[in-house]
Protein backbone atom coordinates (compact mmCIF):
# COMPACT_ATOMS: atom_id res chain seq x y z
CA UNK A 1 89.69 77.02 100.16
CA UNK A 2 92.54 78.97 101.67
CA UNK A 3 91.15 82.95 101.97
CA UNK A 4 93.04 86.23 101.99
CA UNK A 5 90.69 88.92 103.74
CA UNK A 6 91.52 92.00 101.52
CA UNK A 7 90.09 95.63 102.55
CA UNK A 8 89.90 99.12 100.47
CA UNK A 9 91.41 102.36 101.20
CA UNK A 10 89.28 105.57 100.24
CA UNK A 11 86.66 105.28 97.59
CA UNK A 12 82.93 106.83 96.37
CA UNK A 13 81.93 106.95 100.22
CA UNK A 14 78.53 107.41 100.69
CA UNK A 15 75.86 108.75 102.98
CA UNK A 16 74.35 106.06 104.15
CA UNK A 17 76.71 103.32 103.75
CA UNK A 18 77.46 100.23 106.76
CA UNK A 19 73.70 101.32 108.00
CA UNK A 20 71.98 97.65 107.06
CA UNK A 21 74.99 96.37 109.49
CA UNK A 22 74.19 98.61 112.35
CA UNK A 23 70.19 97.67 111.83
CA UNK A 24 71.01 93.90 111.78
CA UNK A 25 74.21 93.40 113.93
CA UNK A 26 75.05 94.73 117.67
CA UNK A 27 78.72 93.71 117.11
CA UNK A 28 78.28 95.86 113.69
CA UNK A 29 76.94 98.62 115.81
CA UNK A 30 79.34 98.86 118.80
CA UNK A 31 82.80 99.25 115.95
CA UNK A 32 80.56 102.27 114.68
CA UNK A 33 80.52 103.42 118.50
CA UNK A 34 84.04 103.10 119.88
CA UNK A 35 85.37 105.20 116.77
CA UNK A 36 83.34 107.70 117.53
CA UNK A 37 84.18 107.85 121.45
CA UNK A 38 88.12 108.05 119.62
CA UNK A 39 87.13 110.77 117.84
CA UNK A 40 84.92 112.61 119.71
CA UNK A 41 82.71 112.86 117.06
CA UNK A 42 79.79 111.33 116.19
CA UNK A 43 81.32 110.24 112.84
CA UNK A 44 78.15 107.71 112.50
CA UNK A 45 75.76 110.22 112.31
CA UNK A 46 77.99 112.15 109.30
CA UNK A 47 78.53 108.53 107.62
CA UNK A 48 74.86 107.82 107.90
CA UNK A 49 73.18 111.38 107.48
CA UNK A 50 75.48 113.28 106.11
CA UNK A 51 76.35 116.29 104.25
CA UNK A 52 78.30 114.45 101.89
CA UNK A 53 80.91 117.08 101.24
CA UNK A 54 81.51 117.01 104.92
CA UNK A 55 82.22 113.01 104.68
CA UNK A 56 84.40 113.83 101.84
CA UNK A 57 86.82 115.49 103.92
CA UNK A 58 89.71 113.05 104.29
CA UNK A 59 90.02 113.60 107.79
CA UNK A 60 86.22 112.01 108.12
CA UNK A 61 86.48 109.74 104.89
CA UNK A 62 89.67 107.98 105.95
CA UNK A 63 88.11 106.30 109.19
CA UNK A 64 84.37 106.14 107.56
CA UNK A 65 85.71 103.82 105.16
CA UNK A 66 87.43 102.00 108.01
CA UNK A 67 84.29 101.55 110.27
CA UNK A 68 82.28 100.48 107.74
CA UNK A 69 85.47 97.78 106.51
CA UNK A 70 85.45 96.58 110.42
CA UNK A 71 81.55 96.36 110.79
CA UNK A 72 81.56 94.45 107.66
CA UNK A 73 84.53 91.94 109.19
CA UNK A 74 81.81 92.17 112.27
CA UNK A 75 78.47 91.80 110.93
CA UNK A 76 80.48 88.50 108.67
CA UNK A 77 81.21 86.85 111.59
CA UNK A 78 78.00 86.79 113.23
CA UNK A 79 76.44 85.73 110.61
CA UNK A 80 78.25 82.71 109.78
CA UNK A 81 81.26 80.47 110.73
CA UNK A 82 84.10 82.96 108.87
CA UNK A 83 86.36 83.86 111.65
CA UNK A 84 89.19 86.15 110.21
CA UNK A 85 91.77 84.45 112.60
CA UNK A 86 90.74 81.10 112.14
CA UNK A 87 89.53 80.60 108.85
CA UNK A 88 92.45 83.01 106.33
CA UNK A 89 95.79 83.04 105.99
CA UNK A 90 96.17 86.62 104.95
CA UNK A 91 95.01 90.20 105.08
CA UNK A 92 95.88 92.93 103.37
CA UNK A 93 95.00 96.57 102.25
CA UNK A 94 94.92 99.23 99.50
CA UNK A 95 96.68 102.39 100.80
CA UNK A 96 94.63 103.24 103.70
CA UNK A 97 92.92 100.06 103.73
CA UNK A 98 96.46 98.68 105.88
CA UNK A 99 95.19 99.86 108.88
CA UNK A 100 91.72 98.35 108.74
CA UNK A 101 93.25 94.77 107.89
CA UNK A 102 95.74 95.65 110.81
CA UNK A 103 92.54 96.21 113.36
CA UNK A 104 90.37 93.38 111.91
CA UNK A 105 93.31 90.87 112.89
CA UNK A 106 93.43 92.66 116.53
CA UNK A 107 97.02 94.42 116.14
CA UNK A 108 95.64 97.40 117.35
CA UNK A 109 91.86 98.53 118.27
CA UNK A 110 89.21 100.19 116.04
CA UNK A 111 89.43 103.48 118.14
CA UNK A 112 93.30 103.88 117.54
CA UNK A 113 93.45 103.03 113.72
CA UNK A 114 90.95 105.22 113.28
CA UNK A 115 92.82 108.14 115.24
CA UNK A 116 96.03 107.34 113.11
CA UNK A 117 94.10 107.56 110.07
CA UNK A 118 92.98 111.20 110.85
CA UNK A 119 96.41 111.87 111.78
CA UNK A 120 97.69 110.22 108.33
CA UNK A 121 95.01 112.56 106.40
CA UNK A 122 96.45 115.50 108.27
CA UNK A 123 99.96 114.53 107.63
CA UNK A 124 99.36 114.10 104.10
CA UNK A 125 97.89 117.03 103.28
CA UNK A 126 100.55 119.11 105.03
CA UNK A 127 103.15 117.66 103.32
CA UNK A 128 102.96 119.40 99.46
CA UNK A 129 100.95 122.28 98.15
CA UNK A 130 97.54 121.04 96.88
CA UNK A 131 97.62 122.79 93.77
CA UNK A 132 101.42 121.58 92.74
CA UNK A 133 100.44 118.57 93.07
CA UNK A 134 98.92 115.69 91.34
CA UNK A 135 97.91 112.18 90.62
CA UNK A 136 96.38 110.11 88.22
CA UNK A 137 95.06 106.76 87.17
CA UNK A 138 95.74 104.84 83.86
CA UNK A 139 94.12 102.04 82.55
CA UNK A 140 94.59 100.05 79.18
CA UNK A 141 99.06 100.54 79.27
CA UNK A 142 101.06 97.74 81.02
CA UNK A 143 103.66 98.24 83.89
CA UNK A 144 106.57 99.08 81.17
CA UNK A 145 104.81 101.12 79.24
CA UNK A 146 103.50 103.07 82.36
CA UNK A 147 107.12 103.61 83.95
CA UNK A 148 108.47 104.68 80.79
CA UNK A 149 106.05 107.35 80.25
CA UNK A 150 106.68 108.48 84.02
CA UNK A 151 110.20 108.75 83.38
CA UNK A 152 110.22 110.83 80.60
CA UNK A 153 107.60 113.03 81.99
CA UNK A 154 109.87 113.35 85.11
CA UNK A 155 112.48 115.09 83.35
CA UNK A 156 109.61 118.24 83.94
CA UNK A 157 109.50 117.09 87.76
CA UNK A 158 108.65 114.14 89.81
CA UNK A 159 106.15 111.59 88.54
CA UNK A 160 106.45 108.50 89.65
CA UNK A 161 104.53 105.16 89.84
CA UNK A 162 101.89 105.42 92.42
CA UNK A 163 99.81 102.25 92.06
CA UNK A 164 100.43 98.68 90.59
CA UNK A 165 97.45 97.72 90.72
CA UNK A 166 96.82 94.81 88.10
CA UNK A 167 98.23 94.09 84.42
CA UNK A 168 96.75 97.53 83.05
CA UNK A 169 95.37 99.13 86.41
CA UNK A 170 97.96 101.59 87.48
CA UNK A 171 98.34 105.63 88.75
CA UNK A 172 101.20 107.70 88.65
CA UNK A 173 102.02 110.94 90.84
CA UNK A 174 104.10 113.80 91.57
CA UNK A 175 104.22 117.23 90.80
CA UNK A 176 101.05 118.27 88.32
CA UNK A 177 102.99 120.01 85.38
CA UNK A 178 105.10 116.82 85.23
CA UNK A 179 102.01 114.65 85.56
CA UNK A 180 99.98 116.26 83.01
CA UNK A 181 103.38 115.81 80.79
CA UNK A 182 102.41 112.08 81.58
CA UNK A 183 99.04 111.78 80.63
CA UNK A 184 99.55 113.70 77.59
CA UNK A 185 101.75 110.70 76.24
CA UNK A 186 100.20 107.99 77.61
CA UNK A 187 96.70 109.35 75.33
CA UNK A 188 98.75 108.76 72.51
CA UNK A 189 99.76 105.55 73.45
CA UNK A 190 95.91 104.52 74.30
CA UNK A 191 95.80 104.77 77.65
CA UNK A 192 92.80 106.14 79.45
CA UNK A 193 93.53 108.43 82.55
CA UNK A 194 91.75 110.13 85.11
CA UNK A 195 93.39 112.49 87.82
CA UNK A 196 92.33 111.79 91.81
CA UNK A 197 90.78 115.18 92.85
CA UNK A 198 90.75 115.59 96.47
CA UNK A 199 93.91 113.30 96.59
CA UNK A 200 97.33 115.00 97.35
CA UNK A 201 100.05 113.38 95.20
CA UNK A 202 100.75 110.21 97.61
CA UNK A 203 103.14 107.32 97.19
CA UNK A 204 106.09 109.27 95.86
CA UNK A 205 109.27 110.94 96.98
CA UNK A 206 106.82 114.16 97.33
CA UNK A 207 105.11 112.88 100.82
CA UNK A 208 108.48 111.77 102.50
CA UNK A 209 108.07 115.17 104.68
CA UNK A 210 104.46 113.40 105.51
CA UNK A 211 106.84 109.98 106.46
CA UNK A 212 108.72 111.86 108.94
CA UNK A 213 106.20 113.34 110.83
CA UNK A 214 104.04 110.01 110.95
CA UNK A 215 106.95 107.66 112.23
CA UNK A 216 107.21 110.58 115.26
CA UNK A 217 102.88 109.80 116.03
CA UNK A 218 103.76 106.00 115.40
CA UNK A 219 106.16 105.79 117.77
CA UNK A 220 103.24 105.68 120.15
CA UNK A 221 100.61 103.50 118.35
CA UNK A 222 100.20 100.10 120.63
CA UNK A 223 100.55 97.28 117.97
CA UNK A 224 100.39 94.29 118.48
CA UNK A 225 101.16 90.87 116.69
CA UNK A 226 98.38 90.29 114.27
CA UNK A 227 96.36 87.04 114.47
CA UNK A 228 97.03 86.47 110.65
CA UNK A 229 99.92 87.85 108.52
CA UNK A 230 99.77 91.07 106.90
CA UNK A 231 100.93 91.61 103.43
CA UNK A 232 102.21 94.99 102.93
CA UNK A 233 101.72 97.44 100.39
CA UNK A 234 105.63 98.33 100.24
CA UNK A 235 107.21 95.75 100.69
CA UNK A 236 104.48 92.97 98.41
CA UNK A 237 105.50 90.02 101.13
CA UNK A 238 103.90 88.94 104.93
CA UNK A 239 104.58 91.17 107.94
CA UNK A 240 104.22 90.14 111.59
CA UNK A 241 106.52 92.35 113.52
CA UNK A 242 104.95 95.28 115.41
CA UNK A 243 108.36 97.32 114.70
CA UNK A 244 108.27 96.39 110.86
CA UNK A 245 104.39 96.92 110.70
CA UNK A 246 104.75 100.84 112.00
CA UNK A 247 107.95 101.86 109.70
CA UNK A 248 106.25 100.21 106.73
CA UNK A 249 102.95 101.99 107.39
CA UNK A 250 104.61 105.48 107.57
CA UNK A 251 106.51 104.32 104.49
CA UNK A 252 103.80 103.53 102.88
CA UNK A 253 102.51 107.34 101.84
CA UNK A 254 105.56 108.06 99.76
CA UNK A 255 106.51 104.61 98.20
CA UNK A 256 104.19 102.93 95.32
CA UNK A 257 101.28 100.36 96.21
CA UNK A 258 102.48 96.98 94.55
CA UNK A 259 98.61 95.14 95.05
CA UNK A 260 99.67 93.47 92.16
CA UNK A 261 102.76 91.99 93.70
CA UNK A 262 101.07 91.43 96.72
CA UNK A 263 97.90 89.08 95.00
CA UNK A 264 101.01 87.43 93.46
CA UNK A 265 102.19 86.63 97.05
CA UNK A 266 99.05 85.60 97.98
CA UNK A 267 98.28 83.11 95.46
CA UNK A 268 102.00 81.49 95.54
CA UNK A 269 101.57 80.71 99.01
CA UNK A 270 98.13 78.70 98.43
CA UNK A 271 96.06 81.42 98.87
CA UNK A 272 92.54 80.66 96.24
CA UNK A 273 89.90 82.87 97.53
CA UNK A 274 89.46 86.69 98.33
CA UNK A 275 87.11 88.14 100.48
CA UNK A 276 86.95 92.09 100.10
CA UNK A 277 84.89 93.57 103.07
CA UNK A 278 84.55 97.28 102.31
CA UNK A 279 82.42 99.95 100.49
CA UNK A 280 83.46 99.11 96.79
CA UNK A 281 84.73 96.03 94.96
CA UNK A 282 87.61 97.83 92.99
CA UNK A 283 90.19 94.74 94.56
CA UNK A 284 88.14 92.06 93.81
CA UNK A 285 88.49 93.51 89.82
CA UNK A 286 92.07 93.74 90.42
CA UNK A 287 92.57 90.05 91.62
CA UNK A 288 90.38 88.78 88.84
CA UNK A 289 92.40 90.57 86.32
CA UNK A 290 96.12 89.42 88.15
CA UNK A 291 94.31 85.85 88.15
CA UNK A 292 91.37 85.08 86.62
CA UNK A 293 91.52 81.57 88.19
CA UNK A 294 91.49 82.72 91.61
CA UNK A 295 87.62 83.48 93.29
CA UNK A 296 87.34 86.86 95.11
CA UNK A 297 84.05 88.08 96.24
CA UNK A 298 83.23 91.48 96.95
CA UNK A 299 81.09 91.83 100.32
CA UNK A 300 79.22 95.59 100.82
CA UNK A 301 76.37 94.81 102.54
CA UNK A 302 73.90 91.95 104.55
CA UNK A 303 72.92 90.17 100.95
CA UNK A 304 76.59 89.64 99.96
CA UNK A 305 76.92 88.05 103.05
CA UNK A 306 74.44 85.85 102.68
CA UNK A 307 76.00 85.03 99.12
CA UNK A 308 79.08 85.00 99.85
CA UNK A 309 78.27 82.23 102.75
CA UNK A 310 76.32 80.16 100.30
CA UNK A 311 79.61 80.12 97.83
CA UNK A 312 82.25 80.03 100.68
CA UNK A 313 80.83 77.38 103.06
């Protein structure tokens, strides 16, 4: 088997999730500990106890989702003989997911992805009034079909492709009047959408104020050469380059997610497993639906662990 490590962005966090690793693993347990020394908050204790609407916040949700990614990565290798570094050829991320495969290959440490993803949250959400705003998923339309219907609803404003996420998994964003122009048509084309609330309009032209101001705090971020390639959400192709790695990442907010692309990548360069360490297994049902003859296995918690070992080894 030659294994991609895959990990997800923001999804249903919750209260209570990446505990089992704490209770089970000390290396699991000390990820959970430096971010909160970065932060200066005891993020572990919101993650694990809550109030939910507090871990909601993006500023909390972005690096929950990436402690529990990197105790995952951490609780996987102490249980078995799956070394990221020496066992995959890959990693790679949804969205905000980048920064966790960047830290679970050692480019940069737990504590400072985590800082940059509050930063990212802040710079995000500064970047276009929440309530002009807007995106949306779409599922059941193809990657035509999809860009058509964005381009006609643009001629109301910008809507754009957001997400390529597999054959019929997609999102589109941009300013709402012009995205509810969008999901207007693609209903009568049989689509099925759902708009992101709690999710400014990312990955189009709308967050390039957000790409400014994040290339200024990236300047600063110490990256270093990741153990394993990563394959970028903008660019759908392997990255190893510190310099490339930080424009890309502040690139990434305004410029579509091609995960399709990037599974395509994968696979063409011998890549027949995925591992997806995270809370959710929304990638795993992407890469079976770009190639149903490819395994990926979705790991959450301790018993996926032990299952994905037993298929894996």
């Amino acid at each position: 088997m030659t294994r991609a490590f895959i990990f997800p962005g923001r999804g249903a966090e919750t209260i209570g999730m990446g505990l089992h690793y704490v209770q089970a693993y000390p290396s699991a347990r000390y990820v959970f500990q430096e971010i909160d020394e970065a932060l200066g908050q005891e993020l572990s204790r919101l993650i694990f106890e809550g109030p939910e609407d507090e871990l909601a916040d993006p500023e909390n949700a972005d690096p929950a989702m990436l402690a529990v990614s990197l105790a995952g990565v951490k609780a996987l290798e102490a249980q078995g003989d799956l070394w990221l570094s020496e066992t995959g050829k890959f990693v790679a991320g949804h969205g905000r997911g980048e920064l966790t495969a960047l830290a679970a290959v050692d480019a940069l440490s737990a504590g400072e992805a985590a800082k940059w993803l509050r930063a990212r949250a802040r710079a995000v959400w500064s970047a276009y009034p929440r309530a002009k705003g807007a995106i949306c998923t779409v599922h059941g339309l193809d990657l035509a079909t999809v860009k058509a219907l964005a381009e006609a609803a643009g001629k109301q404003g910008v809507c754009e492709l957001a997400r390529d996420d597999a054959p019929d998994s997609h999102a589109v964003s941009g300013e709402r009047t012009a995205v509810e122009a969008f999901v207007a048509a693609a209903a009568k084309k049989g689509g099925e959408t759902q708009f992101l609330d709690g999710i400014p309009p990312l990955h189009c032209p709308l967050m390039d104020p957000a790409v400014a101001q994040l290339q200024e705090t990236l300047a600063d971020l110490p990256v270093a050469p990741p153990k394993l390639p990563l394959v970028s959400n903008v660019t759908a192709y392997a990255l190893e380059s510190p310099d490339e790695i930080r424009n890309r990442l502040a690139e990434q907010v305004a410029r579509p997610i091609r995960w399709r692309e990037s599974v395509e990548y994968m696979t063409d360069h011998g890549v027949t497993e995925f591992l997806e360490i995270g809370h959710g297994d929304d990638l795993s049902t992407y890469v079976r639906a770009i190639s149903g003859s490819h395994e990926a296995h979705a790991i959450e918690d301790a018993q996926d662990i032990e299952r994905a070992l037993d298929d894996v080894l």
